Coordinates of C-alpha atoms in Angstrom, one line a residue:
M48 CA 0.0 0.0 0.0
S49 CA 1.4 3.4 -1.0
L50 CA 1.3 6.5 1.2
T51 CA -0.9 9.3 -0.3
L52 CA -1.3 13.0 0.3
R53 CA -5.0 12.3 0.9
Q54 CA -4.2 10.1 3.9
L55 CA -1.9 12.6 5.3
K56 CA -4.4 15.4 4.9
Y57 CA -7.2 13.4 6.6
F58 CA -4.8 12.3 9.4
S59 CA -3.6 15.9 10.1
A60 CA -7.2 17.2 10.2
V61 CA -8.2 14.6 12.7
A62 CA -5.1 15.3 14.8
E63 CA -5.9 19.0 14.9
V64 CA -9.6 18.8 15.8
G65 CA -9.5 15.6 17.9
R66 CA -12.7 14.1 16.4
I67 CA -13.2 12.1 13.2
S68 CA -16.7 13.5 12.7
H69 CA -15.5 17.1 13.0
A70 CA -12.6 16.5 10.7
A71 CA -15.0 15.0 8.1
L72 CA -17.2 18.0 8.3
Q73 CA -14.2 20.3 7.9
L74 CA -13.0 18.3 4.9
N75 CA -16.5 18.1 3.5
I76 CA -16.3 14.3 3.1
S77 CA -17.9 11.3 4.7
Q78 CA -16.8 10.1 8.1
S79 CA -16.2 6.6 6.7
A80 CA -13.6 8.0 4.3
V81 CA -11.6 9.6 7.1
T82 CA -11.9 6.4 9.2
T83 CA -10.6 4.3 6.3
A84 CA -7.7 6.6 5.6
I85 CA -6.6 6.5 9.3
R86 CA -6.9 2.7 9.4
E87 CA -4.8 2.4 6.2
L88 CA -2.1 4.6 7.7
E89 CA -2.1 2.6 10.9
D90 CA -1.9 -0.7 9.0
M91 CA 0.9 0.7 6.9
M92 CA 2.8 2.0 10.0
G93 CA 2.1 -1.2 12.0
Q94 CA 1.2 0.8 15.1
Q95 CA -1.7 2.8 16.5
L96 CA -1.7 6.6 15.7
F97 CA -4.7 7.5 17.7
E98 CA -6.2 6.4 21.0
R99 CA -10.0 6.3 20.8
H100 CA -12.1 7.7 23.7
P101 CA -15.8 8.5 24.1
H102 CA -15.1 12.2 23.6
G103 CA -12.9 11.8 20.5
V104 CA -9.4 10.7 19.7
E105 CA -5.9 11.6 20.9
L106 CA -2.6 11.1 19.2
T107 CA -0.4 8.3 20.6
K108 CA 3.4 9.0 20.9
A109 CA 3.8 7.4 17.5
G110 CA 1.0 9.6 16.2
R111 CA 2.7 12.8 17.5
R112 CA 6.0 11.8 15.8
F113 CA 4.2 11.0 12.6
L114 CA 2.2 14.3 12.6
S115 CA 5.4 16.4 12.3
H116 CA 6.4 14.4 9.3
A117 CA 2.9 14.7 7.8
Y118 CA 3.0 18.5 8.2
A119 CA 6.4 18.6 6.5
V120 CA 5.2 16.5 3.5
L121 CA 2.0 18.4 3.1
S122 CA 3.8 21.7 3.3
A123 CA 6.4 20.6 0.7
A124 CA 3.6 19.4 -1.7
D125 CA 1.7 22.7 -1.3
E126 CA 4.9 24.7 -1.9
A127 CA 5.6 22.7 -5.1
V128 CA 2.2 23.3 -6.5
R129 CA 1.9 27.0 -5.5
M130 CA 5.5 28.1 -6.1
P131 CA 5.4 31.4 -8.0
H132 CA 6.9 31.2 -11.5
E133 CA 10.5 32.4 -11.9
G134 CA 10.3 35.9 -13.4
E135 CA 12.8 38.2 -15.0
N136 CA 16.2 38.8 -13.3
V137 CA 15.5 41.7 -10.9
E138 CA 18.2 43.6 -9.1
G139 CA 18.0 46.2 -6.3
S140 CA 17.2 46.6 -2.7
L141 CA 14.0 46.3 -0.7
T142 CA 13.3 47.5 2.8
I143 CA 10.4 45.7 4.4
A144 CA 8.6 46.5 7.7
A145 CA 6.6 43.8 9.5
S146 CA 4.9 43.5 12.9
Y147 CA 5.7 40.9 15.5
T148 CA 3.0 38.4 14.5
V149 CA 3.7 38.7 10.8
L150 CA 7.4 38.3 11.2
G151 CA 7.1 35.5 13.7
Y152 CA 4.5 33.3 12.1
F153 CA 4.2 34.2 8.4
L154 CA 7.0 36.1 6.7
P155 CA 10.3 34.2 7.1
H156 CA 9.2 31.3 4.9
H157 CA 8.1 33.7 2.1
L158 CA 11.4 35.7 2.4
Q159 CA 13.3 32.6 1.8
R160 CA 11.2 31.7 -1.2
F161 CA 11.4 35.2 -2.6
E162 CA 15.2 35.3 -2.3
Q163 CA 15.4 32.0 -4.1
L164 CA 13.5 33.5 -7.0
H165 CA 15.3 36.9 -6.9
P166 CA 18.9 36.3 -5.5
Q167 CA 20.0 39.7 -6.8
V168 CA 17.6 41.6 -4.6
T169 CA 19.0 42.7 -1.2
V170 CA 16.3 42.5 1.4
K171 CA 16.3 44.2 4.8
V172 CA 13.5 43.6 7.3
H173 CA 12.5 45.7 10.3
E174 CA 10.2 44.5 13.1
V175 CA 8.1 47.4 14.3
A176 CA 4.7 48.1 15.6
R177 CA 1.8 49.0 13.4
E178 CA 2.0 52.8 14.0
A179 CA 5.7 52.8 13.2
I180 CA 5.1 50.8 10.0
E181 CA 2.5 53.3 8.8
E182 CA 4.7 56.3 9.6
G183 CA 7.7 54.7 8.0
L184 CA 5.8 53.9 4.8
I185 CA 4.5 57.5 4.6
T186 CA 8.0 58.9 5.1
Q187 CA 9.4 56.2 2.7
R188 CA 11.8 54.9 5.4
Y189 CA 10.3 51.5 4.4
D190 CA 9.5 50.5 0.8
I191 CA 6.6 48.1 1.7
G192 CA 5.0 46.6 4.7
V193 CA 3.7 43.1 5.3
V194 CA 0.9 43.9 7.7
L195 CA -2.3 42.9 9.3
T196 CA -4.4 44.9 6.9
S197 CA -7.5 44.9 9.1
N198 CA -5.5 47.0 11.7
V199 CA -4.2 49.7 9.4
V200 CA -5.5 53.2 10.1
L201 CA -3.9 55.7 7.8
R202 CA -5.9 56.4 4.6
E203 CA -2.7 57.6 2.8
L204 CA -1.7 53.9 2.4
S205 CA -2.7 51.5 -0.3
L206 CA -3.4 48.0 0.9
E207 CA -3.7 44.6 -0.7
T208 CA -5.1 41.7 1.3
F209 CA -4.1 38.2 0.3
F210 CA -5.8 36.0 2.8
G211 CA -7.7 35.9 6.1
S212 CA -6.7 33.6 8.9
Q213 CA -9.7 32.1 10.6
R214 CA -10.0 32.8 14.4
R215 CA -11.2 29.8 16.5
L216 CA -11.6 29.0 20.2
W217 CA -8.5 27.4 21.8
V218 CA -9.2 25.0 24.7
P219 CA -7.1 22.3 26.5
A220 CA -7.6 18.6 25.7
K221 CA -10.8 17.1 27.2
H222 CA -12.3 20.5 27.9
P223 CA -16.1 20.2 28.4
L224 CA -16.8 22.6 25.5
L225 CA -15.5 19.9 23.1
D226 CA -18.6 17.9 23.9
K227 CA -21.0 20.6 22.9
A228 CA -22.7 20.5 19.5
E229 CA -22.1 24.2 19.1
V230 CA -20.2 26.8 21.0
T231 CA -20.9 30.5 21.2
L232 CA -19.2 33.5 22.7
A233 CA -21.7 33.2 25.6
D234 CA -20.1 29.9 26.4
V235 CA -16.6 31.4 26.2
A236 CA -17.7 34.3 28.5
A237 CA -18.3 31.7 31.2
E238 CA -14.7 30.6 31.1
P239 CA -11.5 32.3 32.3
Y240 CA -10.0 34.0 29.3
I241 CA -6.4 34.4 28.3
M242 CA -6.0 37.7 26.4
L243 CA -3.1 38.2 23.9
T244 CA -2.1 41.8 23.6
V245 CA 0.6 41.9 21.0
D246 CA -0.2 43.6 17.6
E247 CA -3.4 45.1 19.0
A248 CA -4.9 41.6 19.4
A249 CA -6.8 42.7 22.6
A250 CA -8.3 45.7 20.9
T251 CA -9.4 43.5 18.0
A252 CA -10.9 41.0 20.3
L253 CA -12.9 43.6 22.2
K254 CA -14.3 45.0 19.0
Y255 CA -16.1 41.7 18.2
W256 CA -17.0 41.1 21.8
S257 CA -18.5 44.5 22.0
K258 CA -21.1 43.5 19.4
T259 CA -22.5 40.9 21.8
P260 CA -24.0 41.2 25.3
H261 CA -21.1 39.3 26.7
Q262 CA -17.5 40.1 27.8
P263 CA -14.5 37.8 28.4
Q264 CA -13.5 37.2 32.0
V265 CA -9.8 38.0 31.4
R266 CA -7.6 36.1 33.8
L267 CA -4.2 36.9 32.1
R268 CA -3.0 39.5 29.6
T269 CA 0.3 38.7 27.8
S270 CA 2.1 39.8 24.7
S271 CA 3.6 36.3 24.3
V272 CA 1.8 33.8 22.0
E273 CA 3.8 31.0 23.6
A274 CA 2.6 32.1 27.1
V275 CA -1.0 31.9 25.8
R276 CA -0.4 28.5 24.3
S277 CA 1.1 27.1 27.5
T278 CA -1.5 28.7 29.7
V279 CA -4.4 27.3 27.7
A280 CA -2.8 23.8 27.3
N281 CA -2.4 23.7 31.1
G282 CA -6.1 24.3 31.7
L283 CA -5.9 27.8 33.1
G284 CA -8.2 29.4 30.6
V285 CA -9.3 29.6 26.9
T286 CA -8.7 32.1 24.1
V287 CA -9.8 33.0 20.6
L288 CA -6.9 33.3 18.2
S289 CA -6.2 32.8 14.5
D290 CA -5.1 29.6 12.8
M291 CA -1.9 31.3 11.7
V292 CA -0.5 31.2 15.2
Y293 CA -2.1 27.9 16.2
R294 CA 0.0 24.9 17.0
P295 CA -1.6 21.7 18.5
W296 CA 1.1 21.4 21.2
S297 CA 2.5 23.6 23.9
L298 CA 6.2 23.7 24.7
E299 CA 5.5 21.2 27.5
G300 CA 4.0 18.8 24.9
K301 CA 0.4 19.3 26.1
R302 CA -2.5 19.3 23.6
I303 CA -4.5 22.4 22.5
E304 CA -7.8 21.8 20.7
T305 CA -9.7 24.3 18.5
I306 CA -13.4 24.8 18.2
N307 CA -15.4 26.7 15.5
L308 CA -17.5 29.4 17.1
R309 CA -21.1 29.9 16.0
D310 CA -20.8 33.6 16.4
A311 CA -19.3 35.7 13.6
V312 CA -15.6 36.4 14.5
P313 CA -13.6 38.3 11.9
T314 CA -10.6 36.7 10.2
M315 CA -7.0 38.1 10.8
N316 CA -6.2 39.6 7.4
I317 CA -2.7 39.6 6.1
G318 CA -1.3 41.5 3.1
L319 CA 0.9 44.4 1.9
G320 CA 0.8 48.1 2.4
W321 CA 2.6 51.0 0.7
K322 CA 2.3 54.8 0.3
Q323 CA -0.4 55.7 -2.1
G324 CA 0.9 57.0 -5.5
I325 CA 4.5 55.9 -4.9
A326 CA 6.4 54.7 -8.0
F327 CA 7.2 51.0 -7.5
S328 CA 10.8 49.9 -8.0
P329 CA 11.5 46.6 -9.8
A330 CA 12.2 45.0 -6.4
M331 CA 8.9 46.2 -5.0
T332 CA 7.0 45.0 -8.0
A333 CA 8.6 41.6 -7.8
F334 CA 7.8 41.3 -4.1
R335 CA 4.1 42.2 -4.7
D336 CA 3.9 39.9 -7.7
Y337 CA 5.3 37.0 -5.6
F338 CA 2.3 37.3 -3.2
R339 CA -0.2 37.9 -6.0
Q340 CA 0.9 34.7 -7.8
L341 CA 0.9 32.7 -4.6
F342 CA -2.4 33.7 -3.1
L343 CA -4.7 35.3 -5.8
E344 CA -6.4 33.0 -8.3
P345 CA -5.7 34.0 -11.9
A346 CA -9.4 34.4 -12.6
S347 CA -9.9 36.6 -9.6
G348 CA -8.1 39.6 -11.0
R349 CA -7.5 41.8 -8.0
T350 CA -10.1 40.2 -5.8
G351 CA -9.1 40.2 -2.1
R352 CA -7.5 43.7 -2.4
G353 CA -8.1 46.2 0.3
R354 CA -8.2 49.9 -0.5
G355 CA -6.0 51.0 -3.3

């Protein structure tokens, strides 16, 4: 029996949500198809990848080891399919500004790929807060910003949004909310809440909370995503954060589960920003084209763009 990407995709989906039924819904396929794929993998590996429980499934030690390999294979396959086409030989320099979250969880991989495509472009990156990015783009201290476009304030900037990272509820393994058919912000309000503050995450959270009659019971405020991850995994509270910063394990190796909320929670939008009316250098154009090729469908034209 040969290993397939389909099996790895189904396996990783089950590992992330902890329930075969939920993974099937997420993948829009039958539960039996997911069960069959998992059984095929376990037969092929000669060992159990999941422990079955009434509330769902948990990865075994072998399953945890296999998950890291599955992620690597799926990432490599996705990169091979979506790799932007090599363009003309571009030379020059590019000064990029990015915030903590963008630089920590999104940008490095793309910088490496961009430099492979354009080795003659010298790239300098600055990690700064959103206000400093905006000011630096206006004064042209930075050529272009990789930003959370939903946070940008200044109207003098042009924005192009490439994708939105879904926000979901994070809970520790075996949390009672995992057994509910649907979970709302009212349910979350009854739990101690861990509030991330970096990159205006707290302000963003309070915006969508303010549209409900509920408020989070904040137990801890921290600028560290890893602190949030560890605190949630150890059962000290729950949080709502985006998939971009989600990892299923804390640094101590404890499991973090995610739950789709019934309430409307905005995505975390990521894209580029630059000063309106500025003349693009060849390096800037190549950088913007890289993301357009990677994230925008050819038929969509400029769909997904913010203000221009």
